[in-house]
Amino acid sequence: MKKYGLFLTTLLLATVLLLTACSGPFGMTSPSVHNPTTQTGEEPNKAEDYAGLIALVQKAQNSNSPFSRRYYMKGGIGAPEAVADQNTADGNNRDQHSTTNIQVEGVDEADIIKTDGNYLYLVANNRLYIVDAGDPAGMRVVSIQTFNTFVETDKTIVNEYPVEMYLDIENSRLILIMSGSISEKYIPEEPKPEETKPEETKPEETKPDETKPDPVAPDQPQTSAGSAEGGSGGGTGEAVEPAAQASDLPAEVSSGAMIAADRIWYPYYNSRSYTTTRIYDISDRANPVVVRQFTQDGYYTTSRRIGGALYVVTNRYDYRIYDATNKDLVLTDVFPSVCEEIGTTEWQAIPAGRITILPDGDIGTQLILAGIDTLDDGRKADVLSVLGSSGSVYASPGFLYVAAWAYQWDGKENSQPVYSTDLYRFKLADSKISEAGKGSVPGSIINQFSMDEHNGYFRIATTTGETWNSANPSKNNLYVLDGSLNIVGKVTGLAPGESIKSVRFMGDQAYVVTFRTVDPLFVIDLTNPRLPVVRGELKIPGYSTYLHPYDENLLIGFGYDVIVEGERVFNAGMKVSLFDISDFDNPREISTIQLGGIGSYGDILYNHKSLLFSKARALIAFPAQLTQRLVKQPSAYTDIVFQGLIVLTVDADNQLVLRGSVTHFDKLSDPNGSPKKLTDKEYTALYGYDAVYRGAYIGDVLYTLSGRQIRATNLADLTPLGQVELPGYADAYQNNGIYRDGVVSQKAD
């Protein structure tokens, strides 16, 4: 019964911890900035060793308020220094091959397909492929790196798969990001039954005024006098060591120990998620060689590469940190740790001085950042962690920002929560990471494009309140922060009752799309960052979820057409819009293309890296899955009619034109076609290994990638040139795997 009671108690604790989180200032500023006045609360805490760190853990635990802060994943990075505008309308026209569509020029982002102009590098089918694409009609797979995605032994279960990669052409290096988890089985041996012998009963002599000590439970600690804690009386029993205090714990710990058996329930899996960075020398494309790998705690959030420096951001949650004073608990189990290779080298807790505890935060939420020199294989990674918050990332060449969405609520009936975004800034320099201040703005963001840095100012667009809540209606805002992350300019109260769907900053202008039943596009002039002004507004049907500059006068919007029936709104298919933004006071939608009907979808709507764009080639291409659009019944659901790469262009009259498409599922090859009856096997192919999920180009050849193959197409007229099958695709789907962005996840039985 005690084990079940402990189980319920621990489960309740974990539930409470998941609902609580953090607030308060963060970190030390760089020498060029001062503490921002937007900070509130106590100063963040640091310690020189783990004994002091655990004392801070106890303090943070005792100060938590269940309704003060709750954090969820959102995201961003920026820089306070004055630098040239990092936005680019066309980063792909400088070379004769495509590159990943990134947000900030000079800050590379990982993806599942890369090319150097001769070879294609692919993450697919839980493998890493290198394909010689020099001859489109005779493409060859020259290298395959296969990974064991599931390995089970008597003691451990390891799941590991490749996620995305970077390509350093100049230095012939490929950096692969791996995501994994390891679960260590722990099932205690059954206790052996004790032999019982008949006992002789003897009369017990006691004095009339003698008080006999209370019996002590086997797992209850005793005081030095021998009585149970909270019990009464003296006694002469042997004393039991009390639980270790923070001062008793060593500063350095080793790995491998488990939590004491009387503190857990069984069977028990001591699990941890991890992210591994694996660096290959690809001088010989047919024989890539791993020259270095580094593993850090936490599931993969995102990463950025600036020159030879790679910055990897992970997050983990471990409620066991609240029991950190347990003498049997190994610190590497609950504090951020690193190792070189899973199963080969031991986990090492990062130095205590590199961990910051937010005093009001949920310390089980752990943000971990690693700076890795991808060119110096002998240089140690620089790792830093913040306990009490997490977020996604926006990056500039000099700084990384993590944006945590939070709200405060007093828990009272009829009271409304107050939303905010806390910004944690880190300085990036030569693979080193250092804390560089904190700021905060009202409201929440949608993604990394809600943030930007320009000429020494940080800009961020947020939504406050709640859509469809008349008691706390949503409003939309844009804030400008200076180099110390103080708010120095703002526009607030835009489009009450609506919420932001997309944002794009282009130099001194910001373009913000909000939506409830119509799509207003706001043009905000930031020429004077301390006095931003709304210059123009355009209301159109539908809304855009991603905005991409075509050039300085034209803006592309990718989103949805909508059907409005009273207060009900339906996404009625994909919509691509072209906006003329040459007149800031009068933005115009000059061209649109509608693709598919209800249920249509494309990764471009929420993943900018799926866009293949070149202004020089007037190329706009992205994968999409389209259903049939019925003109007379636009709200009717229909079956899929196409999956593949949609290829658009902008003609001489600045009109969007559907040039054509490329599919790997030939039975449904027309984006404007009709549904066809499919067998179960065909459905598996359509939604699985024949689904196109990326495109690339080398010269005048367009390449499309699915799980099963690469197809080469003439970029001018989209006629086929050749194809190559990717070995191993069938293995990835033998258990009815679900394909998504190069990773195959297995369905549960």
XYZ file of C-alpha atoms in Angstrom:
749
model
C 0.000 0.000 0.000
C 2.886 2.327 0.724
C 4.157 1.946 -2.836
C 0.728 2.785 -4.265
C 0.431 5.750 -1.936
C 3.840 6.990 -3.007
C 2.865 6.496 -6.639
C -0.266 8.641 -6.243
C 1.594 11.276 -4.274
C 4.353 11.512 -6.865
C 1.848 11.563 -9.719
C -0.050 14.393 -8.030
C 3.201 16.284 -7.537
C 4.112 15.846 -11.189
C 0.677 17.126 -12.258
C 0.972 20.200 -10.081
C 4.466 20.904 -11.383
C 3.296 20.697 -14.977
C 0.790 23.437 -14.228
C 3.239 25.799 -12.548
C 6.129 27.764 -13.964
C 8.236 30.843 -13.725
C 8.785 34.558 -13.738
C 11.574 36.899 -12.777
C 14.668 38.447 -14.301
C 17.373 36.573 -16.036
C 21.069 36.586 -16.322
C 23.809 39.132 -16.570
C 23.893 41.760 -19.269
C 26.794 42.259 -21.621
C 29.174 45.154 -20.828
C 27.510 47.331 -23.443
C 24.025 47.176 -21.946
C 22.447 47.687 -18.562
C 19.751 45.837 -16.684
C 16.464 46.469 -18.501
C 13.838 48.304 -16.506
C 11.230 45.848 -17.686
C 12.581 43.289 -15.221
C 10.558 42.468 -12.141
C 10.879 40.104 -9.207
C 13.967 38.704 -7.560
C 17.378 38.355 -9.143
C 18.214 35.010 -10.762
C 20.268 32.630 -8.695
C 23.637 30.989 -9.313
C 25.911 28.807 -7.211
C 29.544 27.775 -7.403
C 28.882 24.108 -6.705
C 26.019 21.639 -6.610
C 25.614 21.843 -2.840
C 24.772 25.513 -3.193
C 22.695 24.852 -6.295
C 20.511 22.349 -4.451
C 19.957 24.886 -1.698
C 18.695 27.275 -4.390
C 16.452 24.510 -5.743
C 14.823 24.186 -2.324
C 14.370 27.945 -2.103
C 12.803 28.116 -5.562
C 10.513 25.206 -4.724
C 9.257 26.871 -1.566
C 8.602 30.195 -3.335
C 6.495 28.816 -6.189
C 2.939 30.052 -6.540
C 0.564 27.662 -8.336
C -1.115 30.484 -10.239
C 1.760 32.908 -10.779
C 3.260 31.740 -14.060
C 2.682 29.015 -16.596
C 5.062 28.651 -19.517
C 4.603 27.030 -22.881
C 6.703 26.795 -26.016
C 6.906 29.840 -28.238
C 9.973 31.397 -29.719
C 12.697 33.895 -30.568
C 16.237 35.433 -30.885
C 17.563 38.895 -31.834
C 20.468 41.296 -31.282
C 20.784 44.699 -29.644
C 23.714 45.872 -31.726
C 23.332 47.933 -34.873
C 23.861 45.644 -37.841
C 22.852 45.676 -41.468
C 19.360 44.504 -42.301
C 19.348 40.722 -42.127
C 16.250 40.147 -44.240
C 16.703 39.086 -47.809
C 14.152 38.705 -50.543
C 16.225 36.241 -52.504
C 19.155 34.404 -51.029
C 18.978 31.720 -53.712
C 19.879 33.762 -56.791
C 23.554 34.161 -55.917
C 24.496 30.586 -56.723
C 23.528 28.049 -59.280
C 21.856 25.849 -56.700
C 19.160 26.283 -54.080
C 19.750 26.875 -50.383
C 17.485 26.527 -47.376
C 14.911 29.282 -47.009
C 16.101 31.075 -43.849
C 14.827 34.043 -41.864
C 18.061 35.977 -41.230
C 20.873 36.257 -43.740
C 24.107 34.869 -42.317
C 22.275 32.645 -39.822
C 21.840 29.205 -41.344
C 18.993 26.868 -40.413
C 18.988 23.099 -40.577
C 16.813 21.170 -43.024
C 16.237 17.682 -44.375
C 17.650 18.423 -47.850
C 20.817 20.304 -48.829
C 22.873 20.567 -52.008
C 26.347 21.797 -52.927
C 25.612 22.051 -56.645
C 26.829 18.530 -57.443
C 25.416 16.291 -54.726
C 22.120 16.096 -52.882
C 22.187 15.352 -49.141
C 18.973 13.918 -47.742
C 17.503 12.851 -44.421
C 14.884 10.260 -45.324
C 13.684 6.858 -44.139
C 15.673 7.311 -40.906
C 18.805 7.400 -43.042
C 21.287 9.924 -44.380
C 21.746 9.700 -48.156
C 24.334 11.333 -50.396
C 23.298 11.315 -54.051
C 25.452 12.223 -57.037
C 23.148 14.489 -59.048
C 25.662 15.646 -61.657
C 23.834 13.716 -64.374
C 20.046 14.083 -63.887
C 19.426 11.028 -66.064
C 21.950 8.917 -64.176
C 21.701 9.922 -60.528
C 23.487 7.582 -58.112
C 23.206 7.012 -54.374
C 26.866 7.018 -53.347
C 26.486 6.759 -49.572
C 23.892 5.627 -47.037
C 24.240 6.091 -43.291
C 21.787 3.802 -41.514
C 20.711 4.315 -37.905
C 19.199 1.865 -35.449
C 15.972 3.616 -34.542
C 14.973 1.066 -31.899
C 17.356 -1.053 -29.870
C 16.222 -3.050 -26.850
C 18.416 -5.015 -24.469
C 17.788 -6.594 -21.106
C 18.664 -3.297 -19.438
C 17.887 -0.474 -21.875
C 15.628 0.691 -24.678
C 17.132 3.238 -27.082
C 15.180 5.146 -29.733
C 17.211 7.350 -32.061
C 16.659 8.937 -35.459
C 18.096 11.727 -37.644
C 16.140 14.988 -37.659
C 17.866 17.533 -39.912
C 21.300 18.718 -40.987
C 23.669 21.492 -42.014
C 26.073 21.475 -44.933
C 29.411 23.315 -44.763
C 30.524 23.224 -48.382
C 33.722 25.190 -47.887
C 35.049 22.845 -45.205
C 33.531 19.596 -46.565
C 31.562 18.950 -43.399
C 28.042 17.792 -42.747
C 26.460 18.326 -39.329
C 23.631 15.933 -38.515
C 21.187 16.509 -35.661
C 19.945 13.302 -34.028
C 17.045 13.008 -31.597
C 16.765 10.118 -29.187
C 15.704 8.721 -25.856
C 17.166 6.076 -23.619
C 15.141 4.186 -21.027
C 16.979 2.207 -18.386
C 14.908 -0.671 -17.082
C 14.857 -1.083 -13.349
C 12.913 -3.983 -11.918
C 13.971 -4.954 -8.398
C 14.459 -8.560 -7.439
C 11.650 -10.208 -5.613
C 12.477 -10.390 -1.898
C 13.241 -13.885 -0.695
C 10.722 -15.227 1.818
C 12.092 -15.294 5.321
C 12.112 -18.554 7.230
C 9.939 -18.407 10.295
C 10.590 -20.413 13.407
C 8.295 -20.894 16.352
C 9.072 -18.286 18.956
C 9.147 -18.907 22.646
C 6.888 -16.623 24.592
C 8.533 -15.101 27.580
C 6.955 -12.773 30.060
C 8.103 -9.224 29.524
C 9.223 -7.301 32.554
C 8.469 -3.618 32.667
C 8.378 -1.095 35.391
C 4.999 0.422 36.122
C 6.117 3.950 35.154
C 8.230 2.949 32.172
C 7.145 4.122 28.739
C 8.038 1.777 25.923
C 9.227 3.380 22.626
C 6.774 3.303 19.748
C 7.566 0.836 16.983
C 9.283 2.360 13.962
C 8.248 1.646 10.383
C 11.038 0.002 8.377
C 11.313 2.923 5.944
C 10.851 5.710 8.479
C 14.029 7.565 9.501
C 14.901 7.748 13.143
C 16.362 10.554 15.173
C 19.688 10.167 16.887
C 17.777 9.091 19.989
C 16.258 6.217 18.037
C 12.674 7.375 17.823
C 10.836 7.893 14.570
C 10.509 11.448 13.349
C 7.373 12.788 14.931
C 7.300 9.876 17.402
C 7.730 10.042 21.169
C 10.090 8.803 23.842
C 13.695 7.661 23.998
C 14.902 4.100 23.559
C 18.282 2.579 22.886
C 17.881 1.417 19.268
C 20.682 2.005 16.727
C 20.423 5.410 15.042
C 19.673 5.661 11.287
C 21.435 8.288 9.153
C 19.089 11.178 8.372
C 18.514 12.228 4.743
C 21.489 14.097 3.324
C 21.291 17.875 3.316
C 22.491 20.077 0.436
C 25.766 20.735 2.204
C 26.487 17.003 2.392
C 26.330 16.463 -1.369
C 29.500 16.482 -3.467
C 30.078 19.107 -6.115
C 30.989 16.538 -8.762
C 28.928 13.430 -9.357
C 29.281 10.271 -11.359
C 26.673 8.578 -13.500
C 25.090 5.183 -13.386
C 23.440 5.105 -9.962
C 19.706 4.691 -9.672
C 17.142 6.232 -7.351
C 16.718 4.327 -4.098
C 14.294 1.440 -4.389
C 12.028 2.725 -1.644
C 11.462 6.001 -3.536
C 9.880 4.665 -6.745
C 7.278 2.296 -8.101
C 7.880 -0.697 -10.363
C 8.537 -1.588 -13.092
C 10.496 1.640 -13.509
C 12.092 3.150 -16.586
C 14.714 5.767 -15.848
C 14.186 7.655 -19.123
C 15.839 10.680 -20.632
C 15.521 12.434 -23.965
C 18.674 13.626 -25.655
C 19.952 15.388 -28.757
C 23.161 14.372 -30.494
C 25.183 16.505 -32.894
C 27.192 14.309 -35.239
C 29.850 15.929 -37.465
C 30.988 14.178 -40.643
C 33.992 14.781 -42.855
C 32.553 14.397 -46.364
C 35.738 14.972 -48.359
C 35.042 11.527 -49.776
C 31.298 11.619 -50.502
C 31.196 7.860 -50.821
C 32.719 7.378 -47.389
C 31.626 10.005 -44.834
C 33.600 9.783 -41.585
C 32.295 10.794 -38.169
C 34.953 13.087 -36.688
C 33.040 14.237 -33.647
C 29.801 13.878 -31.805
C 28.304 15.569 -28.790
C 25.157 14.743 -26.831
C 23.141 17.026 -24.582
C 20.099 16.456 -22.434
C 16.652 17.342 -23.718
C 14.477 16.996 -26.769
C 15.523 18.975 -29.819
C 13.942 22.412 -30.150
C 15.972 24.132 -32.858
C 19.494 25.179 -33.840
C 21.401 27.803 -35.786
C 24.788 27.843 -37.536
C 26.860 31.008 -37.823
C 30.080 30.321 -39.700
C 31.769 27.371 -38.017
C 29.773 27.797 -34.796
C 26.694 25.670 -34.176
C 24.202 26.553 -31.442
C 21.793 23.803 -30.370
C 18.762 24.461 -28.161
C 17.048 21.653 -26.259
C 14.433 21.420 -23.527
C 13.647 18.860 -20.864
C 11.243 18.465 -17.983
C 12.146 16.432 -14.924
C 10.015 16.708 -11.796
C 12.511 14.564 -9.857
C 14.641 17.655 -9.345
C 12.259 18.550 -6.531
C 13.669 15.557 -4.665
C 17.243 16.650 -5.324
C 18.206 16.398 -1.634
C 17.537 12.658 -1.603
C 20.915 11.150 -0.782
C 20.368 8.294 -3.269
C 19.494 10.532 -6.214
C 22.224 10.995 -8.828
C 22.468 14.603 -9.929
C 23.119 13.670 -13.563
C 19.621 12.203 -13.583
C 17.909 15.501 -12.806
C 20.304 18.339 -13.655
C 21.337 19.184 -17.254
C 24.097 16.823 -18.367
C 26.150 16.011 -21.439
C 28.156 13.132 -22.864
C 30.039 12.326 -26.042
C 28.379 9.129 -27.194
C 25.313 7.340 -25.856
C 26.172 3.977 -24.353
C 29.919 4.564 -24.579
C 30.753 7.585 -22.442
C 29.237 8.573 -19.117
C 26.897 11.482 -18.543
C 28.515 14.457 -16.834
C 26.550 17.213 -15.129
C 27.433 20.598 -16.560
C 29.334 22.915 -14.157
C 27.068 24.348 -11.479
C 28.246 27.851 -12.342
C 26.737 27.466 -15.835
C 23.238 26.908 -14.448
C 20.875 29.769 -13.627
C 17.758 29.227 -11.518
C 14.833 31.580 -11.977
C 13.610 32.066 -8.401
C 9.878 31.916 -9.188
C 10.170 29.348 -11.966
C 9.222 25.714 -12.286
C 12.759 24.358 -12.066
C 11.689 21.085 -13.624
C 11.533 22.997 -16.916
C 15.104 23.146 -18.163
C 16.431 25.075 -21.152
C 19.822 23.850 -22.409
C 21.992 25.662 -24.953
C 25.213 24.284 -26.425
C 27.776 26.092 -28.563
C 29.796 23.665 -30.699
C 32.822 24.471 -32.841
C 32.217 22.348 -35.935
C 35.771 22.848 -37.255
C 37.908 22.273 -34.138
C 37.199 18.661 -33.178
C 39.167 18.869 -29.939
C 37.436 21.922 -28.539
C 34.898 21.299 -25.804
C 31.321 22.414 -26.287
C 30.177 25.417 -24.272
C 26.971 24.546 -22.431
C 24.642 26.777 -20.443
C 21.283 26.068 -18.822
C 18.383 27.980 -17.333
C 16.055 26.212 -14.895
C 12.578 27.663 -14.811
C 11.707 28.546 -18.397
C 11.827 27.377 -21.995
C 11.009 28.675 -25.439
C 11.770 28.554 -29.138
C 14.368 30.594 -30.936
C 15.007 33.589 -33.166
C 18.664 34.332 -33.978
C 20.793 37.133 -35.338
C 24.526 36.905 -36.040
C 25.357 38.156 -32.538
C 22.573 37.097 -30.176
C 20.049 34.407 -29.482
C 16.713 35.110 -27.850
C 14.407 32.620 -26.212
C 10.801 33.799 -25.920
C 8.669 32.195 -23.215
C 4.918 32.662 -23.352
C 3.550 33.129 -19.861
C 0.459 34.234 -18.047
C -0.371 35.397 -14.581
C -3.643 34.495 -12.943
C -4.785 34.863 -9.366
C -7.088 31.855 -9.612
C -10.180 33.809 -8.622
C -13.535 33.229 -10.268
C -14.351 35.613 -13.139
C -10.798 36.991 -13.161
C -8.884 37.028 -16.440
C -5.309 35.843 -17.013
C -2.704 38.344 -18.166
C -0.523 37.086 -21.007
C 3.086 38.115 -21.560
C 6.228 37.067 -23.407
C 9.483 37.036 -21.462
C 12.626 37.414 -23.571
C 15.912 35.841 -22.495
C 18.919 37.032 -24.440
C 22.217 35.208 -24.967
C 25.338 36.577 -26.604
C 26.881 34.375 -29.301
C 30.580 34.643 -30.099
C 32.925 32.002 -31.525
C 30.868 29.047 -30.264
C 30.605 30.643 -26.811
C 27.300 31.470 -25.115
C 26.786 34.010 -22.342
C 23.736 35.520 -20.687
C 22.967 39.025 -21.913
C 19.808 40.294 -20.280
C 16.062 39.937 -20.103
C 13.017 41.856 -21.248
C 9.280 41.364 -21.303
C 6.330 42.499 -23.413
C 2.569 42.020 -23.038
C 0.902 39.312 -25.082
C 2.010 36.159 -26.894
C 3.739 35.504 -30.202
C 2.985 32.978 -32.936
C 6.474 31.957 -34.119
C 10.019 33.139 -34.831
C 8.801 35.580 -37.505
C 7.034 37.590 -34.807
C 10.501 38.875 -33.875
C 13.228 40.782 -35.642
C 16.300 42.917 -35.043
C 17.217 45.961 -37.102
C 19.706 48.779 -36.540
C 20.143 48.028 -32.846
C 16.443 47.616 -32.016
C 14.468 44.484 -31.292
C 10.898 44.375 -32.670
C 8.180 41.945 -31.634
C 4.480 41.549 -32.523
C 2.079 40.042 -29.973
C -1.582 39.320 -29.292
C -3.110 40.080 -25.885
C -6.411 38.767 -24.562
C -8.416 35.983 -26.138
C -10.210 35.713 -29.463
C -13.951 35.041 -29.082
C -13.850 36.107 -25.411
C -15.904 39.270 -24.914
C -14.788 39.559 -21.292
C -11.136 39.659 -22.343
C -11.103 40.479 -26.069
C -7.913 40.017 -28.031
C -5.897 42.970 -29.309
C -2.733 43.061 -31.373
C 0.407 45.033 -30.741
C 3.922 45.750 -31.930
C 6.683 46.693 -29.486
C 10.143 48.113 -30.139
C 12.872 47.434 -27.561
C 16.254 49.110 -27.331
C 19.660 47.514 -26.753
C 18.851 46.999 -23.070
C 15.498 45.374 -23.920
C 13.468 48.304 -22.645
C 10.262 49.104 -24.503
C 10.839 52.418 -26.263
C 8.100 52.371 -28.902
C 4.801 50.615 -29.490
C 1.581 50.341 -31.477
C -1.220 48.697 -29.494
C -4.894 47.805 -29.806
C -4.915 46.716 -33.451
C -7.914 44.707 -34.744
C -9.827 44.016 -31.477
C -11.299 40.508 -31.373
C -8.781 39.186 -33.898
C -5.425 37.459 -33.487
C -2.134 37.629 -35.374
C -1.690 34.942 -38.024
C 1.594 36.039 -39.628
C 4.275 38.714 -39.394
C 7.127 39.808 -41.635
C 9.656 42.524 -40.939
C 11.315 44.108 -43.986
C 13.788 46.822 -43.058
C 11.899 49.790 -41.598
C 8.484 48.242 -42.235
C 6.491 45.502 -40.552
C 3.619 43.597 -42.155
C 1.122 42.042 -39.763
C -1.814 39.818 -40.692
C -4.658 39.384 -38.192
C -7.798 37.310 -38.591
C -11.166 36.397 -37.190
C -13.501 36.382 -40.184
C -11.551 38.630 -42.585
C -7.831 39.200 -43.121
C -6.543 42.695 -42.382
C -2.979 43.284 -43.539
C -1.411 46.123 -41.555
C 1.618 48.091 -42.744
C 3.537 49.588 -39.820
C 6.259 52.157 -40.418
C 9.220 51.724 -38.045
C 11.471 54.392 -39.547
C 11.336 56.112 -36.164
C 11.581 53.100 -33.833
C 10.426 55.178 -30.872
C 7.284 56.279 -32.683
C 5.984 53.449 -34.921
C 2.963 54.356 -37.047
C 0.306 52.303 -38.834
C 0.491 53.492 -42.430
C -1.894 51.201 -44.280
C -4.537 48.514 -43.841
C -6.024 46.052 -46.312
C -9.036 43.822 -45.588
C -9.456 40.738 -47.745
C -11.134 37.312 -47.421
C -9.011 34.546 -45.939
C -5.685 34.945 -44.182
C -1.968 34.308 -44.612
C 0.045 32.206 -42.180
C 3.421 32.885 -43.813
C 4.647 36.045 -45.553
C 7.657 36.010 -47.860
C 9.266 38.968 -49.664
C 9.283 38.606 -53.443
C 11.167 41.870 -53.814
C 11.108 45.272 -52.120
C 7.692 46.091 -53.642
C 5.950 42.718 -53.644
C 5.043 40.386 -50.780
C 3.772 36.801 -51.109
C 1.205 35.464 -48.644
C 0.627 31.727 -48.140
C -2.521 30.811 -46.253
C -6.155 29.802 -46.491
C -9.244 30.931 -48.282
C -12.206 30.845 -45.897
C -15.940 30.341 -45.832
C -17.846 32.389 -43.234
C -21.256 31.196 -42.047
C -22.342 33.522 -39.270
C -19.799 33.121 -36.495
C -18.460 29.900 -38.017
C -15.362 30.003 -40.208
C -14.093 27.172 -42.431
C -10.748 26.889 -44.208
C -11.817 26.415 -47.801
C -8.523 25.444 -49.375
C -5.086 26.974 -49.758
C -4.640 30.505 -51.036
C -1.522 32.233 -52.360
C -1.690 36.031 -52.572
C 0.611 38.628 -54.106
C 0.553 42.025 -52.404
C 1.780 45.298 -53.875
C 3.432 47.105 -50.935
C 5.126 49.885 -52.913
C 2.718 52.418 -51.374
C 2.827 51.938 -47.592
C -0.448 53.834 -47.215
C -2.289 51.723 -49.753
C -1.292 48.025 -49.832
C -3.125 46.056 -52.514
C -3.761 42.386 -53.222
C -2.999 42.270 -56.937
C -3.169 38.531 -57.627
C -4.370 35.302 -55.991
C -4.371 31.590 -56.706
C -6.697 29.189 -54.896
C -5.557 25.601 -54.540
C -7.835 22.718 -53.575
C -10.821 22.602 -51.276
C -11.508 21.952 -47.613
C -8.837 19.702 -46.142
C -6.054 20.920 -48.414
C -2.742 21.527 -46.697
C 0.886 22.407 -47.308
C 3.831 22.486 -44.918
C 4.598 25.988 -46.202
C 1.704 27.212 -44.060
C 3.730 26.559 -40.901
C 7.243 25.615 -42.030
C 9.083 28.243 -44.058
C 11.878 25.798 -44.933
C 9.547 23.894 -47.275
C 9.499 26.887 -49.654
C 11.738 26.695 -52.735
C 12.172 30.273 -53.945
C 14.284 32.138 -56.488
C 13.488 35.639 -57.688
C 16.022 35.275 -60.530
C 14.094 32.276 -61.841
C 10.670 33.634 -60.876
C 10.318 30.349 -58.990
C 7.851 29.768 -56.145
C 7.462 26.081 -55.294
C 6.202 24.115 -52.287
C 4.724 20.676 -51.513
C 0.961 20.492 -51.070
C -1.817 17.990 -50.564
C -4.995 19.120 -52.321
C -8.609 18.008 -52.243
C -11.149 18.745 -54.942
C -12.660 22.227 -54.850
C -16.396 22.234 -55.653
C -17.504 25.653 -56.870
C -21.191 25.059 -56.121
C -20.496 23.375 -52.756
C -17.327 25.017 -51.428
C -17.926 23.776 -47.866
C -18.226 20.126 -48.929
C -15.441 17.712 -48.003
C -13.940 15.738 -50.885
C -11.139 13.200 -51.344
C -7.549 14.059 -52.172
C -6.824 14.751 -55.844
C -3.117 15.661 -55.732
C 0.045 15.418 -53.655
C 3.306 16.834 -54.892
C 5.243 20.016 -55.576
C 3.225 23.019 -56.745
C 5.244 25.301 -59.050
C 4.149 28.946 -59.393
C 5.658 31.963 -61.089
C 5.057 35.697 -61.318
C 4.611 36.917 -64.886
C 5.524 40.246 -66.461
C 2.202 41.728 -65.306
C 2.877 40.761 -61.698
C 0.272 38.025 -61.755
C 0.633 34.666 -60.049
C 0.567 31.801 -62.544
C 0.425 28.049 -61.916
C 3.292 26.788 -64.083
C 2.679 23.172 -63.263
C 3.423 20.504 -60.702
C 5.553 17.456 -59.999
C 4.196 14.369 -58.281
C 5.605 10.970 -57.317
C 2.130 9.433 -57.184
C 1.270 9.360 -60.864
C -2.349 8.264 -60.428
C -3.188 11.686 -58.939
C -1.082 14.112 -60.941
C -3.489 17.015 -61.610
C -3.934 19.698 -58.892
C -7.309 20.530 -60.469
C -8.326 16.927 -61.107
C -11.009 14.662 -59.669
C -10.760 11.986 -56.955
C -9.993 8.423 -58.004
C -10.623 5.160 -56.240
C -7.488 3.924 -54.491
C -6.522 0.596 -52.997
C -5.149 0.300 -49.472
C -1.661 -0.129 -50.895
C -2.077 3.008 -52.988
C -3.240 4.981 -49.959
C -0.123 3.832 -48.117
C 2.036 5.075 -50.977
C 0.143 8.359 -51.374
C 0.366 9.358 -47.722
C 3.672 7.602 -47.146
C 6.716 6.973 -49.292
C 5.378 8.669 -52.449
C 4.543 11.938 -50.665
C 6.785 14.751 -51.915
C 8.061 16.861 -49.033
C 10.883 18.999 -50.440
C 12.248 20.446 -53.648
C 15.693 21.731 -54.682
C 17.379 22.898 -57.849
C 20.833 22.670 -59.378
C 21.242 24.839 -62.437
C 18.168 24.339 -64.595
C 17.167 21.029 -63.027
C 14.434 20.721 -60.400
C 14.731 17.832 -57.921
C 11.838 16.544 -55.821
C 12.234 14.273 -52.817
C 9.922 11.625 -51.351
C 10.626 8.620 -49.179
C 10.908 6.301 -52.160
C 12.834 8.320 -54.723
C 14.293 11.499 -56.149
C 12.959 12.744 -59.450
C 14.776 15.190 -61.722
C 12.692 17.569 -63.849
C 13.515 20.222 -66.395
C 12.966 23.521 -64.586
C 11.899 25.304 -67.781
C 9.035 23.030 -68.863
C 8.783 20.491 -65.990
C 9.420 17.502 -68.252
C 10.952 14.461 -66.497
C 14.714 13.864 -66.826
C 15.402 10.931 -64.544
C 14.886 9.342 -61.151
C 16.691 7.265 -58.556
C 15.258 5.016 -55.876
C 16.334 5.442 -52.261
C 17.362 2.033 -50.886
C 15.741 1.110 -47.591
C 12.475 2.971 -48.051
C 10.507 -0.277 -47.929
C 12.065 -1.220 -44.585
C 10.941 2.080 -43.117
C 7.322 1.329 -44.019
C 7.098 -2.370 -43.333
C 5.239 -1.652 -40.080
C 2.862 0.863 -41.675
C 5.083 3.780 -40.753
C 3.791 7.333 -41.021
C 6.085 9.534 -43.093
C 6.747 13.140 -42.124
C 9.692 15.383 -43.060
C 12.075 12.481 -43.593
C 11.279 10.746 -40.301
C 9.234 7.581 -40.088
C 7.339 7.031 -36.861
C 5.808 3.648 -36.217
C 2.150 3.183 -35.481
C 1.314 1.544 -32.202
C -0.210 -1.898 -32.498
